[in-house]
C-alpha cells in the first residue's frame, strides 16, 4: 500500500468534511443519521483509491467521525452558512484571495472554523498570543478570516481534527468580545485573543510587511529549522 503523507490525509479529511457539511447544514439533524456510514460513503465516493487502502480508510473515517461528534456536542443549534467560502480582502491596495473552511451562525454570533489535521501542540504553537504577530512561525490565516468576514460579533477558531481524550479544552480562538462566554463554547476555549482595533492594525502591518518582502524577492532563510517542517518549498531552498 502506497503510504499517505500527513498532508494527503489532511487534504482528504478536508474534502470529506466539505461534502458532509454541504449536505448537513443543520447540526441538530446530524445526531439523527448514521454518521459513520455517511462518512464512509462520502470517503469512497470522493476518493475511490481508499477502497484498496483499508488501513488509511479506517483512520480517515475514524478521525472524521470523532471530529463531527465533538463538533455537534458543543453547540448543536448552529447552522452551517458556508463551506469553502471564497473571499477577497483589500489591504492598502494589496488584494488577498482565499477560502475559509467553514462559517456557521448561532443567534447573532458568527463562527469561523479552520480545520487542522495536526497535533494540538502544533496548532497551539501557531496561535498568536498577547497580540504579538512578529514571530514568523505564527499562522495569520484566522486573523485574515476575521477581517474578511464583515459581521460584528464573531469568533474564529482552529478546529483540530485529532484531539487527545485528556485535552478537554482544545479551541484556540480569536474573538470580537466576550459574547462567546455566554455560549457552551466557552467550556472548550483554551486560549483566546481579542480582535481589537489595535490587534487588527498590527496584523495588517505584518501582512503588508510580508507582501513587500515577497515583492522585493526577499526570502531569507529562517534560523529555526522547526519553522521548515511543513513548508512546501523546503526541498527547493534546501532547508536550513
Tab-separated table of N, CA and C in Angstrom, residues 8-64:
chain	number	residue	atom	x	y	z
A	8	UNK	N	-1.495	14.481	2.730
A	8	UNK	CA	-2.511	13.743	1.959
A	8	UNK	C	-3.727	13.436	2.824
A	9	UNK	N	-3.462	12.951	4.034
A	9	UNK	CA	-4.559	12.632	4.945
A	9	UNK	C	-5.376	13.879	5.256
A	10	UNK	N	-4.671	14.983	5.545
A	10	UNK	CA	-5.347	16.238	5.863
A	10	UNK	C	-6.209	16.737	4.721
A	11	UNK	N	-5.689	16.649	3.490
A	11	UNK	CA	-6.451	17.106	2.327
A	11	UNK	C	-7.719	16.278	2.126
A	12	UNK	N	-7.602	14.971	2.332
A	12	UNK	CA	-8.760	14.097	2.158
A	12	UNK	C	-9.808	14.359	3.244
A	13	UNK	N	-9.329	14.560	4.449
A	13	UNK	CA	-10.254	14.846	5.547
A	13	UNK	C	-10.968	16.172	5.297
A	14	UNK	N	-10.239	17.177	4.815
A	14	UNK	CA	-10.871	18.453	4.460
A	14	UNK	C	-11.970	18.225	3.419
A	15	UNK	N	-11.644	17.418	2.403
A	15	UNK	CA	-12.602	17.163	1.330
A	15	UNK	C	-13.859	16.470	1.818
A	16	UNK	N	-13.691	15.495	2.709
A	16	UNK	CA	-14.837	14.760	3.243
A	16	UNK	C	-15.702	15.676	4.105
A	17	UNK	N	-15.061	16.491	4.958
A	17	UNK	CA	-15.816	17.425	5.804
A	17	UNK	C	-16.569	18.449	4.956
A	18	UNK	N	-15.950	18.876	3.858
A	18	UNK	CA	-16.617	19.835	2.970
A	18	UNK	C	-17.905	19.241	2.412
A	19	UNK	N	-17.835	18.011	1.910
A	19	UNK	CA	-19.014	17.373	1.331
A	19	UNK	C	-20.063	17.113	2.411
A	20	UNK	N	-19.614	16.643	3.567
A	20	UNK	CA	-20.549	16.314	4.649
A	20	UNK	C	-21.341	17.546	5.088
A	21	UNK	N	-20.629	18.656	5.357
A	21	UNK	CA	-21.320	19.841	5.869
A	21	UNK	C	-22.019	20.639	4.773
A	22	UNK	N	-21.740	20.327	3.509
A	22	UNK	CA	-22.547	20.900	2.424
A	22	UNK	C	-23.920	20.239	2.409
A	23	UNK	N	-23.955	18.977	2.800
A	23	UNK	CA	-25.200	18.216	2.804
A	23	UNK	C	-25.993	18.428	4.091
A	24	UNK	N	-25.278	18.463	5.226
A	24	UNK	CA	-25.939	18.588	6.528
A	24	UNK	C	-25.608	19.951	7.136
A	25	UNK	N	-26.484	20.914	6.881
A	25	UNK	CA	-26.229	22.290	7.314
A	25	UNK	C	-26.867	22.615	8.665
A	26	UNK	N	-27.743	21.745	9.133
A	26	UNK	CA	-28.364	21.915	10.449
A	26	UNK	C	-27.726	20.890	11.382
A	27	UNK	N	-26.908	21.368	12.320
A	27	UNK	CA	-26.165	20.442	13.173
A	27	UNK	C	-27.075	19.575	14.031
A	28	UNK	N	-28.265	20.077	14.338
A	28	UNK	CA	-29.215	19.292	15.128
A	28	UNK	C	-29.666	18.034	14.405
A	29	UNK	N	-29.689	18.079	13.080
A	29	UNK	CA	-30.149	16.929	12.302
A	29	UNK	C	-29.111	15.814	12.236
A	30	UNK	N	-27.843	16.153	12.479
A	30	UNK	CA	-26.768	15.176	12.301
A	30	UNK	C	-26.878	14.031	13.296
A	31	UNK	N	-27.382	14.332	14.490
A	31	UNK	CA	-27.480	13.272	15.501
A	31	UNK	C	-28.493	12.199	15.111
A	32	UNK	N	-29.309	12.463	14.092
A	32	UNK	CA	-30.330	11.504	13.669
A	32	UNK	C	-29.869	10.601	12.532
A	33	UNK	N	-28.622	10.765	12.083
A	33	UNK	CA	-28.135	9.929	10.984
A	33	UNK	C	-27.034	8.994	11.485
A	34	UNK	N	-26.738	7.967	10.695
A	34	UNK	CA	-25.623	7.078	10.981
A	34	UNK	C	-24.353	7.749	10.458
A	35	UNK	N	-23.682	8.482	11.325
A	35	UNK	CA	-22.563	9.320	10.893
A	35	UNK	C	-21.462	8.493	10.232
A	36	UNK	N	-21.104	7.383	10.835
A	36	UNK	CA	-20.011	6.567	10.295
A	36	UNK	C	-20.333	6.074	8.888
A	37	UNK	N	-21.546	5.590	8.685
A	37	UNK	CA	-21.930	5.097	7.353
A	37	UNK	C	-21.895	6.213	6.321
A	38	UNK	N	-22.380	7.383	6.713
A	38	UNK	CA	-22.402	8.518	5.791
A	38	UNK	C	-20.981	8.968	5.440
A	39	UNK	N	-20.104	9.044	6.452
A	39	UNK	CA	-18.720	9.466	6.208
A	39	UNK	C	-17.995	8.460	5.329
A	40	UNK	N	-18.206	7.179	5.569
A	40	UNK	CA	-17.541	6.151	4.764
A	40	UNK	C	-18.012	6.218	3.314
A	41	UNK	N	-19.292	6.457	3.129
A	41	UNK	CA	-19.835	6.568	1.769
A	41	UNK	C	-19.224	7.764	1.037
A	42	UNK	N	-19.124	8.907	1.727
A	42	UNK	CA	-18.522	10.099	1.120
A	42	UNK	C	-17.053	9.850	0.809
A	43	UNK	N	-16.335	9.211	1.753
A	43	UNK	CA	-14.903	8.953	1.575
A	43	UNK	C	-14.646	8.123	0.328
A	44	UNK	N	-15.428	7.052	0.132
A	44	UNK	CA	-15.223	6.166	-1.022
A	44	UNK	C	-15.670	6.829	-2.320
A	45	UNK	N	-16.684	7.677	-2.240
A	45	UNK	CA	-17.159	8.372	-3.436
A	45	UNK	C	-16.166	9.438	-3.894
A	46	UNK	N	-15.593	10.170	-2.928
A	46	UNK	CA	-14.654	11.245	-3.262
A	46	UNK	C	-13.257	10.711	-3.574
A	47	UNK	N	-12.875	9.623	-2.914
A	47	UNK	CA	-11.514	9.079	-3.046
A	47	UNK	C	-11.588	7.565	-3.245
A	48	UNK	N	-11.871	7.112	-4.473
A	48	UNK	CA	-12.054	5.680	-4.748
A	48	UNK	C	-10.850	4.813	-4.380
A	49	UNK	N	-9.653	5.404	-4.371
A	49	UNK	CA	-8.466	4.603	-4.043
A	49	UNK	C	-8.486	4.107	-2.592
A	50	UNK	N	-9.354	4.690	-1.753
A	50	UNK	CA	-9.444	4.245	-0.368
A	50	UNK	C	-10.079	2.854	-0.265
A	51	UNK	N	-10.722	2.406	-1.354
A	51	UNK	CA	-11.302	1.064	-1.368
A	51	UNK	C	-10.228	0.007	-1.113
A	52	UNK	N	-9.035	0.241	-1.682
A	52	UNK	CA	-7.946	-0.720	-1.539
A	52	UNK	C	-7.047	-0.402	-0.346
A	53	UNK	N	-7.165	0.798	0.184
A	53	UNK	CA	-6.330	1.206	1.321
A	53	UNK	C	-7.153	1.175	2.605
A	54	UNK	N	-7.439	-0.023	3.074
A	54	UNK	CA	-8.348	-0.186	4.208
A	54	UNK	C	-7.823	0.474	5.482
A	55	UNK	N	-6.516	0.401	5.695
A	55	UNK	CA	-5.937	0.971	6.920
A	55	UNK	C	-6.134	2.484	6.940
A	56	UNK	N	-5.814	3.131	5.826
A	56	UNK	CA	-5.966	4.585	5.765
A	56	UNK	C	-7.440	4.981	5.770
A	57	UNK	N	-8.279	4.162	5.132
A	57	UNK	CA	-9.714	4.468	5.120
A	57	UNK	C	-10.273	4.456	6.536
A	58	UNK	N	-9.892	3.440	7.306
A	58	UNK	CA	-10.383	3.348	8.688
A	58	UNK	C	-9.881	4.528	9.524
A	59	UNK	N	-8.616	4.911	9.302
A	59	UNK	CA	-8.052	6.043	10.041
A	59	UNK	C	-8.796	7.328	9.721
A	60	UNK	N	-9.010	7.567	8.422
A	60	UNK	CA	-9.692	8.791	7.990
A	60	UNK	C	-11.128	8.831	8.503
A	61	UNK	N	-11.843	7.721	8.331
A	61	UNK	CA	-13.242	7.670	8.765
A	61	UNK	C	-13.336	7.857	10.273
A	62	UNK	N	-12.460	7.195	11.024
A	62	UNK	CA	-12.477	7.332	12.489
A	62	UNK	C	-12.253	8.773	12.911
A	63	UNK	N	-11.232	9.426	12.326
A	63	UNK	CA	-10.920	10.801	12.724
A	63	UNK	C	-12.032	11.770	12.349
A	64	UNK	N	-12.617	11.595	11.169
A	64	UNK	CA	-13.695	12.489	10.732
A	64	UNK	C	-14.936	12.293	11.593
